[in-house]
Short mmCIF file of C-alpha atoms in Angstrom, two decimals:
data_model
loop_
_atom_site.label_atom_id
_atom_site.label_comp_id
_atom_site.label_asym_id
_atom_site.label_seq_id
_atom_site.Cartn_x
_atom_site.Cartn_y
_atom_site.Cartn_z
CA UNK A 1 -20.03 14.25 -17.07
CA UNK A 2 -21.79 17.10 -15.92
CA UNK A 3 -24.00 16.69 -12.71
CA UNK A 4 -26.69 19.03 -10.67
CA UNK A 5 -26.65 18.25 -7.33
CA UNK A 6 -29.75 18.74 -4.69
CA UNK A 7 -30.88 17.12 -1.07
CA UNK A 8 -32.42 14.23 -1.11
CA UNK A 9 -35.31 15.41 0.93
CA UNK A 10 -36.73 18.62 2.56
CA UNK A 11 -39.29 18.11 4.86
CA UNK A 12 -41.70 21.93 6.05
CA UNK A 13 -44.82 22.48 8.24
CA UNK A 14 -48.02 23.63 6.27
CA UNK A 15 -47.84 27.05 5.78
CA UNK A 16 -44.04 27.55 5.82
CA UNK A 17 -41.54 27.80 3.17
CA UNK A 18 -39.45 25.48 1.72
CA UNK A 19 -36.34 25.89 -0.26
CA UNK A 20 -35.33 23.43 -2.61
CA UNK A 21 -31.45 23.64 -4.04
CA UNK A 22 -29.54 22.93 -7.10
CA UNK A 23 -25.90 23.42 -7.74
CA UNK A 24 -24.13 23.16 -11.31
CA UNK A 25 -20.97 24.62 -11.78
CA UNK A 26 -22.48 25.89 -15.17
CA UNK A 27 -25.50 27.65 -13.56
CA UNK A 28 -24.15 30.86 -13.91
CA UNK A 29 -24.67 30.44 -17.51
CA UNK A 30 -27.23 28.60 -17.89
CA UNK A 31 -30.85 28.32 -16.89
CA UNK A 32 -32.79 26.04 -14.08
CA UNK A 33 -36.11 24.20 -15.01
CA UNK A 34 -37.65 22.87 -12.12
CA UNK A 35 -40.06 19.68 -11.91
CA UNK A 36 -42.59 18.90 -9.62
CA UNK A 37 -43.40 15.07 -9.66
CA UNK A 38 -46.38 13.60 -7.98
CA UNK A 39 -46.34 9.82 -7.10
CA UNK A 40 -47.43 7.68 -10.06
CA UNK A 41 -48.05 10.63 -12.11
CA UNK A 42 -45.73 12.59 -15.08
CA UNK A 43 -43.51 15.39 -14.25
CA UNK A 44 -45.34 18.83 -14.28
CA UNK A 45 -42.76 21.98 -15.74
CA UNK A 46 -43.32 24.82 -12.74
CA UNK A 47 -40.26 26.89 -12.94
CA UNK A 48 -38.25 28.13 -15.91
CA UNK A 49 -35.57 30.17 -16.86
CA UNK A 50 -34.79 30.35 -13.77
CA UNK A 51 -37.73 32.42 -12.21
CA UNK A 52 -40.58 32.50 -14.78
CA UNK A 53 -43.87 30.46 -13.59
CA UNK A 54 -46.02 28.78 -16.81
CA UNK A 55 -49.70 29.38 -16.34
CA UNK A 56 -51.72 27.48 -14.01
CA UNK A 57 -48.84 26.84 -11.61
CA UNK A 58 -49.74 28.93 -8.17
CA UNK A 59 -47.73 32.14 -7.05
CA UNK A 60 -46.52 30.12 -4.29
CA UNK A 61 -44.18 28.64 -6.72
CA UNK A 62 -41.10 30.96 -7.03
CA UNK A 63 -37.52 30.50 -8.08
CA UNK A 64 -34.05 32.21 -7.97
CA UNK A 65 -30.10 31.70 -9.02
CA UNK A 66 -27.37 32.94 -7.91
CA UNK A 67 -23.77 31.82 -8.88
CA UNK A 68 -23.43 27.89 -9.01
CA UNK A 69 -27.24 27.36 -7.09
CA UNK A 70 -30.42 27.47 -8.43
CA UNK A 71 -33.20 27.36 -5.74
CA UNK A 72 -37.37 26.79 -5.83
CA UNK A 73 -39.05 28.28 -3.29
CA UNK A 74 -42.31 27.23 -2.15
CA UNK A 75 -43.76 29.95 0.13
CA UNK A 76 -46.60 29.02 2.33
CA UNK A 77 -46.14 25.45 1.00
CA UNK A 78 -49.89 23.43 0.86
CA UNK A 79 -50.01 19.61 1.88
CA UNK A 80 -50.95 19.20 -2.20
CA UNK A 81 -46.94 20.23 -2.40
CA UNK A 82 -45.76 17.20 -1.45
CA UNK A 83 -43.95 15.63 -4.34
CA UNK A 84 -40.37 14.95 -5.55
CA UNK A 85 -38.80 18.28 -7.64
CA UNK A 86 -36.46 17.93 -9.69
CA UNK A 87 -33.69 20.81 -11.16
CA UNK A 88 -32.81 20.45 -15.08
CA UNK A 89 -30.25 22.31 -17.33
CA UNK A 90 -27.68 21.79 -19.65
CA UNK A 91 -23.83 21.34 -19.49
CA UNK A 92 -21.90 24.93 -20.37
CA UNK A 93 -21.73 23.66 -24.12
CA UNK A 94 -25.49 22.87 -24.26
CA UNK A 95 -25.26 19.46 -25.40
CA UNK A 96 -25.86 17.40 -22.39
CA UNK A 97 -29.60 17.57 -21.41
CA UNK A 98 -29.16 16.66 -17.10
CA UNK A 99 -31.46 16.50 -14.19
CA UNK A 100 -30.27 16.57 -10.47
CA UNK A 101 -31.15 13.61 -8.36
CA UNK A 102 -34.67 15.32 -7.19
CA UNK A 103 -35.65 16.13 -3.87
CA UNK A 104 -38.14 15.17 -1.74
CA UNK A 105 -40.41 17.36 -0.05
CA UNK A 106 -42.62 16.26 2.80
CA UNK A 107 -45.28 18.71 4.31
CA UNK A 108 -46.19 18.08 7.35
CA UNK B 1 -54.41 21.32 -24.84
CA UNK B 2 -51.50 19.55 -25.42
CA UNK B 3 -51.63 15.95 -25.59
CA UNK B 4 -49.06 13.06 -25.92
CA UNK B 5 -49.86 9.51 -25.45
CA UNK B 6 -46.95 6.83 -25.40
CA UNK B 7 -47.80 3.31 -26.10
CA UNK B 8 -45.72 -0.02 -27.23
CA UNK B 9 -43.88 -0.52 -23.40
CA UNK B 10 -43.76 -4.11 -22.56
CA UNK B 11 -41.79 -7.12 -21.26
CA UNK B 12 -39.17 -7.92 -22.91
CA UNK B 13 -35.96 -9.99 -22.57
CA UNK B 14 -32.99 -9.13 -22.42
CA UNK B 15 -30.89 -8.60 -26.12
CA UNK B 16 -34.43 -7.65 -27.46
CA UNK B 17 -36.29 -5.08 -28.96
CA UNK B 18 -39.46 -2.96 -28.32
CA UNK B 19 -40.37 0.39 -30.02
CA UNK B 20 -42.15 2.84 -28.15
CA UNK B 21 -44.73 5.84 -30.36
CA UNK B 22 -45.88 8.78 -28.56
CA UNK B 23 -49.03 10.35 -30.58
CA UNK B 24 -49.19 14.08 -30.22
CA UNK B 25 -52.20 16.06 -30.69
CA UNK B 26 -53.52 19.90 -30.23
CA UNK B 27 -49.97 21.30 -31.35
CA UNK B 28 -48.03 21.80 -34.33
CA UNK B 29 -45.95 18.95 -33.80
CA UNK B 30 -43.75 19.79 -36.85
CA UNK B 31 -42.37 23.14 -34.88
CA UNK B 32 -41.08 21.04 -31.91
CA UNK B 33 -37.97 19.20 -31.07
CA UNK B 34 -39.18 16.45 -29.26
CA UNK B 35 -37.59 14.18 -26.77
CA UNK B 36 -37.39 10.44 -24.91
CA UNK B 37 -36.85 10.83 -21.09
CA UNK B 38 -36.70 7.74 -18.74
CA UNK B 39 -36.96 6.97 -15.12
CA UNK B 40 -35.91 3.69 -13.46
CA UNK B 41 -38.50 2.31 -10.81
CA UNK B 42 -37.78 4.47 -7.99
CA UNK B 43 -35.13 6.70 -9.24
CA UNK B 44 -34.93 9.90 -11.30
CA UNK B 45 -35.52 11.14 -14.52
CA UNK B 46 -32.67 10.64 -16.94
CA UNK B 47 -32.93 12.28 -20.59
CA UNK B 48 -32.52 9.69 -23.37
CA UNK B 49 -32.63 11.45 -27.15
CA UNK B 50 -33.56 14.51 -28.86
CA UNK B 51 -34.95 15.02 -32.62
CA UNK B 52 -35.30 18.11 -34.05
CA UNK B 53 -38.51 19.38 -35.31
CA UNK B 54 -38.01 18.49 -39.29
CA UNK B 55 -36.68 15.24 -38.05
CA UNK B 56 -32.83 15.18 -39.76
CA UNK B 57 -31.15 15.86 -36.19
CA UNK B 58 -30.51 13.43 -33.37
CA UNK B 59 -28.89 13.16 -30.10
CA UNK B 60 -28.39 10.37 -27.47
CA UNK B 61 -27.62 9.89 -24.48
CA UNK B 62 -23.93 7.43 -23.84
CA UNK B 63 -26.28 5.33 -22.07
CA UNK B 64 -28.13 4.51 -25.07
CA UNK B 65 -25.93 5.21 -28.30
CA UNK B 66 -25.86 3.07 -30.48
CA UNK B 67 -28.75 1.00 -29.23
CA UNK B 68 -31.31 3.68 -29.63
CA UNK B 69 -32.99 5.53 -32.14
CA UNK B 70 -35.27 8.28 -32.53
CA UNK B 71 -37.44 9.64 -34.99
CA UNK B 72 -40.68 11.13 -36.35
CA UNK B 73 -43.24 11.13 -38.71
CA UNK B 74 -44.50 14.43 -38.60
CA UNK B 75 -47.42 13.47 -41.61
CA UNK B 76 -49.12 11.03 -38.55
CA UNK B 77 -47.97 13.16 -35.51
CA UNK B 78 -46.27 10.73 -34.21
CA UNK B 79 -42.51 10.38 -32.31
CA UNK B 80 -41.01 6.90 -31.65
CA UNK B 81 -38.11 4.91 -30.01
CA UNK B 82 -36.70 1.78 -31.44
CA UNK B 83 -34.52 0.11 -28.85
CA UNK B 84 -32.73 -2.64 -29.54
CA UNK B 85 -30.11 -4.92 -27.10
CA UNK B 86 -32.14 -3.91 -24.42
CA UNK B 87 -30.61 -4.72 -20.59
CA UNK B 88 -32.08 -4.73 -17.50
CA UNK B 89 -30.90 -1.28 -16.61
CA UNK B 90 -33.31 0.15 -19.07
CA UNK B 91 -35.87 -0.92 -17.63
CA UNK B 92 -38.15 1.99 -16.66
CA UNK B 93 -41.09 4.40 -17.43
CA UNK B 94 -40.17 5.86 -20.67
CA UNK B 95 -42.01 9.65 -21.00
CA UNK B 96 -42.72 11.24 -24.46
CA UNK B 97 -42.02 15.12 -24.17
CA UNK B 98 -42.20 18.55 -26.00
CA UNK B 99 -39.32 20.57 -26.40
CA UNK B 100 -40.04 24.20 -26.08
CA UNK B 101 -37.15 27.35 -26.44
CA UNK B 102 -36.92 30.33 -24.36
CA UNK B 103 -34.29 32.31 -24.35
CA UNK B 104 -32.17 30.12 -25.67
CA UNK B 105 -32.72 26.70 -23.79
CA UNK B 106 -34.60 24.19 -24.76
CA UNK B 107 -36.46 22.71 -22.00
CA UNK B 108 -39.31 20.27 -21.70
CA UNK B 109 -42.77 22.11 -21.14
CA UNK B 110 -45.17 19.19 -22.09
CA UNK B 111 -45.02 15.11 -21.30
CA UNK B 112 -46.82 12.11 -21.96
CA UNK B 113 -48.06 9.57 -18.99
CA UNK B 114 -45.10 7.21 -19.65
CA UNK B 115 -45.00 3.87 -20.92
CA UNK B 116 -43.52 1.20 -18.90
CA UNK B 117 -40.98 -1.02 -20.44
CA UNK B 118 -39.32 -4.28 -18.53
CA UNK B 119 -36.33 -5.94 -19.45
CA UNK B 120 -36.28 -9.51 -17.84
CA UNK B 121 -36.06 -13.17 -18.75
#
């Protein structure tokens, strides 16, 4: 079965950047979704198609691909950032809806 | 603004059933796919089934084929999830979420709370 694989954890100083990573060996072709989940609360869509931001989600939110790895970048990351993320695409034949493992990410 | 409210998640034993609704309001909910995705206390979010937006397409996750279904009633604007043989691995917050297309994904843009449904004796 197909799987997206990120850290478990990423842990930045306020202010910095973080970089969040993904790898799919059918990332090339397809898209990354990203995910940011606060505790107790539903997950929020702030990346998609790989580096489009919806509305309402800051510009510190940014994303890129290249290859097999998909990454999030949060630049100048706030201590409201703190939150697991989590990567989502499809297999290569579009039929298998997966999510990596999440990540993490500690500001502190 | 998009709204989708699960309800029916409850304790259940194990070999039972429990069907979970998700009521969607301020959207067409006819134009959207719509999906079930799950997370297990602690862990990560797993994708469970798909129904397209006229309701005659389904898809499941292994995990849950053959145990699950999905499907709509577009005339109430509702979604639902009828498990049945439940087991203690599906125990988890069950989300309710909208599936939007770009260029050529479909990806989740809106969710539901969740609904929390136990499987224990």
């Amino acid at each position: 079965s197909y799987e997206l694989t990120q850290p478990p954890s990423v842990s930045v100083s306020p202010g910095q950047t973080a970089r969040i990573t993904c790898s799919g060996d059918a990332l090339p072709k397809k898209f990354a979704y990203w995910y940011q989940q606060k505790s107790g609360q539903a997950p929020v869509l702030v990346i998609y198609e790989d580096t489009k931001r919806p509305s309402g989600i800051p510009e510190r939110f940014s994303g890129s691909s290249s290859g097999t790895m998909a990454t999030l970048i949060i630049s100048g990351a706030q201590v409201e950032d703190e939150a697991d993320y989590y990567c989502y695409s499809t297999d290569s034949g579009g039929h298998h809806r997966v999510f990596g493992g999440g990540t993490k990410v500690t500001v502190l | 603004e998009v709204q989708l409210v699960e309800s029916g998640g409850n304790l259940v034993q194990p070999g039972g059933s429990l069907r979970l609704s998700c009521e969607a309001s301020e959207f067409t909910f006819s134009s959207y796919a719509m999906s079930w995705v799950r997370q297990a206390p602690g862990k990560g979010l797993e994708w469970v089934a798909d129904i397209n937006g006229i309701g005659d397409s389904t898809s499941y996750a292994d995990s849950v084929k053959g145990r699950f279904t999905i499907s709509r009633d577009n005339s109430k604007n509702t979604l639902f999830l009828q498990m049945n043989s439940l087991r203690a691995e599906d125990t988890a917050t069950y989300y309710c979420a909208r599936l939007d297309i770009g260029a050529g994904d479909f990806f989740f843009d809106q969710w539901g709370q969740g609904s929390l449904v136990s499987v224990s004796s």
